[in-house]
Amino acid sequence: MHNFQQHIIHQNESILKAFELLNHVPETLTLFAVNEAQQMVGTLTDGDIRRAFLAGKTTNDQVKDFIHTSFISIGEQTTPQAINDMKKRGIHLLPCLDDKGCITRLIDLKKTKTILPMDAVIMAGGKGERLRPLTNNTPKPMLPLGGKPIIEHNIDRLITYGVQNIYISVNYLAEQIEAYFGDGSSKSINIQYLREDQFLGTIGALSMVKHFKNPHVLVMNSDLFTDVDFEDLYLNHQEKGAELSVASIPYTVNIPFGIMVRENGQITGLKEKPSNTHYANAGIYLINNKLINNIPKDTFYNATDLIEDTIKRKGKVIDNPITGYWIDIGRHDEYNKAKEIMKHLKP
């Protein structure tokens, strides 16, 4: 996401002012013109200015005389398909407008995979006792991995999927996490903190949020190191009409013996050193907003409780296997494994 203010120019400003602004905007040399009500009225590029000069304009002429008033934008709620269509059309910088026509953010489509209609909650309140002494004075989510904290990898990944509103549940050494990320403005997102006075389990902190902006909420543990495809998770959730989706990882059990197939004490067959693949909870959940009302307030409540309660009332719960890498950094060996993988990833 861009700091969009540097791309804004008033429609009554001069060409000279536009030149000055274009010298300071990054990469995509585009300005967005607004009127007195801060509503977007057009776009302006360096090529437009050159064409204005060829048409006899001077540096004192107003930009409103040669802006493009037929521009492409999106609203606060969009779909992954709409974003894919924009990319196919070669659009790189996309303004997002509110219901009054004012710019709320600019989306760099070169750096953004898609825009998913979801908020996110990152659970970061644990003590990380199995990683001591590393966590004696540092919360586990803030342990360094490839030059930045573990949790920052997850936040940055959410940003590439267009997630703007992130809540972080904090408890142990919370002030370090809050001081590092602040309100999220340094990353052009909104970060709020859910301060647990007592531990509320893996998902109990969601009951502290009065209102989520989007219809879906993604919940994940802060100590995961993964390249999970959030768009795939979302599309699968939508396609199957799920209330709750659980990301899963395959876990294969290899039996080093020949196994007898038995029925009523009789051997009916043999299986030589079989392997069985099971799917384990990956600590990433996509939840329909309305389902959060079922989470009790100020109560220790785990994600597994929500899964079981939803199944009991015949709600639809599905799993979504992760095909890339996934590490739960809960022990020293897992932390070392994550650091080793990090060495081989492209910057």
Coordinates of C-alpha atoms in Angstrom, one line a residue, residues 71-331:
F71 CA -10.4 7.0 -14.4
I72 CA -10.5 3.5 -12.9
S73 CA -11.1 3.0 -9.2
I74 CA -12.5 0.5 -6.8
G75 CA -14.7 0.9 -3.7
E76 CA -14.0 -0.2 -0.2
Q77 CA -15.4 -3.6 -0.9
T78 CA -14.0 -5.4 -3.9
T79 CA -13.4 -9.0 -5.1
P80 CA -10.2 -10.9 -6.0
Q81 CA -11.6 -11.3 -9.5
A82 CA -11.9 -7.6 -9.9
I83 CA -8.3 -7.1 -8.9
N84 CA -7.1 -9.8 -11.3
D85 CA -9.0 -8.0 -14.1
M86 CA -7.2 -4.8 -13.2
K87 CA -3.8 -6.5 -13.4
K88 CA -4.6 -8.0 -16.8
R89 CA -5.4 -4.5 -18.0
G90 CA -1.9 -3.3 -17.0
I91 CA -3.1 -1.1 -14.2
H92 CA -0.3 -0.6 -11.6
L93 CA -1.6 2.0 -9.1
L94 CA -5.3 1.7 -8.2
P95 CA -7.2 4.3 -6.1
C96 CA -9.7 3.0 -3.5
L97 CA -12.6 5.4 -3.0
D98 CA -15.1 5.7 -0.1
D99 CA -18.9 6.3 -0.7
K100 CA -18.2 10.0 -1.1
G101 CA -15.6 9.6 -3.8
C102 CA -12.6 10.4 -1.6
I103 CA -9.4 8.4 -1.8
T104 CA -8.9 6.2 1.2
R105 CA -5.8 4.4 -0.1
L106 CA -3.7 3.6 -3.2
I107 CA -3.0 0.0 -4.1
D108 CA 0.2 -0.9 -5.8
L109 CA -0.8 -3.9 -7.9
K110 CA 2.9 -4.7 -8.5
K111 CA 3.3 -5.5 -4.8
T112 CA -0.3 -6.7 -4.0
K113 CA -1.4 -10.2 -4.9
T114 CA -5.1 -9.4 -4.5
I115 CA -7.6 -7.6 -2.1
L116 CA -9.4 -10.0 0.2
P117 CA -12.5 -8.8 2.1
M118 CA -11.2 -9.8 5.5
D119 CA -9.8 -8.4 8.7
A120 CA -7.0 -10.3 10.5
V121 CA -6.3 -11.2 14.1
I122 CA -2.8 -12.3 15.1
M123 CA -2.5 -14.2 18.4
A124 CA 0.7 -13.0 20.0
G125 CA 0.1 -13.3 23.8
G126 CA 2.0 -16.5 24.6
K127 CA 5.1 -16.7 26.8
G128 CA 7.1 -18.9 24.5
E129 CA 8.4 -20.9 27.4
R130 CA 9.9 -23.7 25.3
L131 CA 12.1 -21.2 23.6
R132 CA 13.8 -19.9 26.8
P133 CA 16.3 -18.4 27.4
L134 CA 15.6 -16.5 24.1
T135 CA 12.2 -15.4 25.3
N136 CA 13.2 -14.3 28.8
N137 CA 13.3 -10.7 27.7
T138 CA 11.8 -10.9 24.3
P139 CA 8.3 -12.0 23.3
K140 CA 8.4 -15.0 21.0
P141 CA 6.7 -13.2 18.0
M142 CA 9.5 -10.6 18.2
L143 CA 12.4 -13.1 17.8
P144 CA 14.4 -12.2 14.7
L145 CA 14.1 -14.2 11.5
G146 CA 15.9 -13.0 8.4
G147 CA 16.4 -9.5 9.7
K148 CA 12.9 -8.8 11.1
P149 CA 10.6 -10.3 13.8
I150 CA 8.7 -13.5 13.1
I151 CA 5.4 -11.8 13.4
E152 CA 6.4 -9.1 10.9
H153 CA 6.7 -11.8 8.2
N154 CA 3.0 -12.7 8.8
I155 CA 1.9 -9.0 8.8
D156 CA 3.7 -8.3 5.6
R157 CA 2.2 -11.4 4.0
L158 CA -1.3 -10.3 5.0
I159 CA -0.6 -6.8 3.4
T160 CA 0.3 -8.4 0.1
Y161 CA -3.2 -9.9 0.1
G162 CA -4.8 -6.5 0.7
V163 CA -5.6 -6.9 4.4
Q164 CA -5.8 -3.4 5.9
N165 CA -7.2 -4.0 9.4
I166 CA -5.1 -6.1 11.7
Y167 CA -5.6 -6.8 15.4
I168 CA -2.8 -8.2 17.5
S169 CA -3.7 -9.9 20.8
V170 CA -0.9 -9.3 23.3
N171 CA 0.0 -10.2 26.9
Y172 CA 3.5 -11.2 27.7
L173 CA 5.9 -8.3 27.1
A174 CA 3.2 -6.6 25.1
E175 CA 4.9 -3.2 25.2
Q176 CA 7.7 -4.4 22.9
I177 CA 5.2 -5.5 20.2
E178 CA 3.2 -2.3 20.5
A179 CA 6.3 -0.1 20.4
Y180 CA 7.6 -1.8 17.2
F181 CA 4.5 -1.7 15.1
G182 CA 2.6 1.3 16.6
D183 CA -0.7 1.9 14.9
G184 CA 0.5 0.4 11.6
S185 CA 0.8 3.7 9.8
S186 CA 4.4 3.0 8.9
K187 CA 3.1 0.1 6.8
S188 CA 0.0 2.1 5.6
I189 CA -2.4 -0.2 7.5
N190 CA -4.4 -0.1 10.7
I191 CA -3.2 -2.0 13.7
Q192 CA -5.1 -2.3 17.0
Y193 CA -4.1 -4.3 20.1
L194 CA -6.3 -6.7 22.1
R195 CA -4.7 -6.5 25.6
E196 CA -5.5 -9.7 27.5
D197 CA -5.4 -9.1 31.3
Q198 CA -5.7 -12.8 31.6
F199 CA -5.0 -15.5 29.0
L200 CA -8.1 -16.1 26.9
G201 CA -6.9 -19.1 24.9
T202 CA -6.1 -19.2 21.2
I203 CA -9.2 -17.4 20.0
G204 CA -10.9 -15.9 23.1
A205 CA -9.5 -12.5 22.4
L206 CA -11.8 -12.1 19.3
S207 CA -14.7 -11.4 21.7
M208 CA -12.9 -8.1 22.6
V209 CA -13.5 -6.6 19.2
K210 CA -16.8 -4.7 19.0
H211 CA -17.0 -4.5 15.2
F212 CA -15.0 -6.1 12.4
K213 CA -15.1 -4.1 9.2
N214 CA -15.1 -7.0 6.8
P215 CA -17.4 -10.0 6.5
H216 CA -14.6 -12.5 7.1
V217 CA -11.9 -12.6 9.8
L218 CA -8.6 -14.5 9.4
V219 CA -7.1 -15.7 12.7
M220 CA -3.5 -17.0 12.9
N221 CA -0.8 -17.7 15.4
S222 CA 2.0 -15.1 15.4
D223 CA 4.8 -17.7 15.6
L224 CA 4.1 -19.4 12.2
F225 CA 6.5 -19.2 9.3
T226 CA 4.6 -20.1 6.2
D227 CA 3.9 -19.2 2.6
V228 CA 0.2 -20.1 2.9
D229 CA -1.9 -18.8 0.0
F230 CA -4.6 -16.7 1.7
E231 CA -6.5 -16.2 -1.5
D232 CA -6.8 -19.9 -2.0
L233 CA -8.0 -20.2 1.5
Y234 CA -10.6 -17.5 0.9
L235 CA -11.8 -18.8 -2.4
N236 CA -12.2 -22.3 -1.1
H237 CA -14.1 -21.0 1.9
Q238 CA -16.5 -19.1 -0.4
E239 CA -16.9 -21.8 -3.0
K240 CA -17.9 -24.4 -0.3
G241 CA -20.1 -22.0 1.6
A242 CA -18.2 -22.6 4.9
E243 CA -18.7 -20.9 8.2
L244 CA -15.2 -21.8 9.4
S245 CA -12.2 -22.9 7.4
V246 CA -9.2 -24.5 9.1
A247 CA -5.8 -24.5 7.3
S248 CA -4.2 -27.9 7.6
I249 CA -0.8 -29.5 7.0
P250 CA -0.3 -33.1 5.9
Y251 CA 1.4 -35.4 8.4
T252 CA 2.4 -38.8 7.2
V253 CA 3.0 -41.8 9.5
N254 CA 5.3 -44.5 8.1
I255 CA 4.9 -47.9 9.7
P256 CA 8.2 -49.9 9.5
F257 CA 6.5 -53.3 9.6
G258 CA 4.2 -55.4 7.6
I259 CA 0.7 -54.9 8.8
M260 CA -1.9 -57.7 9.0
V261 CA -5.5 -56.9 7.9
R262 CA -7.7 -58.7 10.4
E263 CA -11.4 -59.5 10.6
N264 CA -12.8 -61.4 13.6
G265 CA -9.4 -62.8 14.4
Q266 CA -8.8 -64.0 10.8
I267 CA -6.0 -62.5 8.6
T268 CA -7.6 -61.4 5.4
G269 CA -4.6 -59.6 3.9
L270 CA -1.2 -58.0 4.4
K271 CA 0.1 -54.4 3.9
E272 CA 3.8 -54.1 3.7
K273 CA 5.2 -51.1 5.5
P274 CA 2.2 -48.9 4.8
S275 CA 2.1 -45.1 5.2
N276 CA -1.0 -43.1 6.3
T277 CA -1.4 -39.4 5.8
H278 CA -3.4 -37.4 8.3
Y279 CA -4.1 -33.6 8.3
A280 CA -3.2 -31.5 11.3
N281 CA -4.4 -28.1 12.4
A282 CA -2.1 -25.4 11.0
G283 CA -3.2 -22.6 13.4
I284 CA -4.8 -20.5 10.7
Y285 CA -8.6 -20.0 10.5
L286 CA -11.0 -18.1 8.3
I287 CA -14.2 -17.3 10.1
N288 CA -17.4 -15.7 9.0
N289 CA -17.9 -12.5 10.9
K290 CA -21.3 -13.6 12.4
L291 CA -19.7 -16.7 13.9
I292 CA -17.6 -14.6 16.2
N293 CA -20.8 -13.8 18.2
N294 CA -20.6 -17.4 19.5
I295 CA -17.2 -16.8 21.2
P296 CA -17.9 -16.1 25.0
K297 CA -16.6 -12.9 26.4
D298 CA -13.8 -12.8 29.0
T299 CA -13.5 -16.6 28.9
F300 CA -10.7 -18.9 28.1
Y301 CA -11.7 -20.3 24.7
N302 CA -9.6 -22.1 22.1
A303 CA -10.0 -22.3 18.4
T304 CA -10.7 -26.0 18.8
D305 CA -13.7 -25.1 21.1
L306 CA -15.1 -23.0 18.3
I307 CA -14.6 -25.8 15.8
E308 CA -16.3 -28.4 18.0
D309 CA -19.2 -26.0 18.9
T310 CA -19.8 -25.2 15.2
I311 CA -19.8 -28.9 14.3
K312 CA -22.3 -29.7 17.1
R313 CA -24.8 -27.2 15.8
K314 CA -24.4 -28.6 12.2
G315 CA -22.4 -25.6 11.0
K316 CA -20.1 -26.1 8.0
V317 CA -16.4 -26.5 8.9
I318 CA -13.9 -27.4 6.2
D319 CA -10.1 -27.8 6.0
N320 CA -7.8 -26.3 3.4
P321 CA -4.4 -28.0 3.0
I322 CA -1.3 -25.8 2.8
T323 CA 0.9 -26.8 -0.1
G324 CA 4.0 -24.7 0.7
Y325 CA 6.2 -24.5 3.7
W326 CA 4.9 -24.3 7.3
I327 CA 6.7 -24.2 10.6
D328 CA 5.3 -23.7 14.0
I329 CA 8.2 -21.9 15.8
G330 CA 7.6 -23.3 19.2
R331 CA 10.9 -25.0 20.0

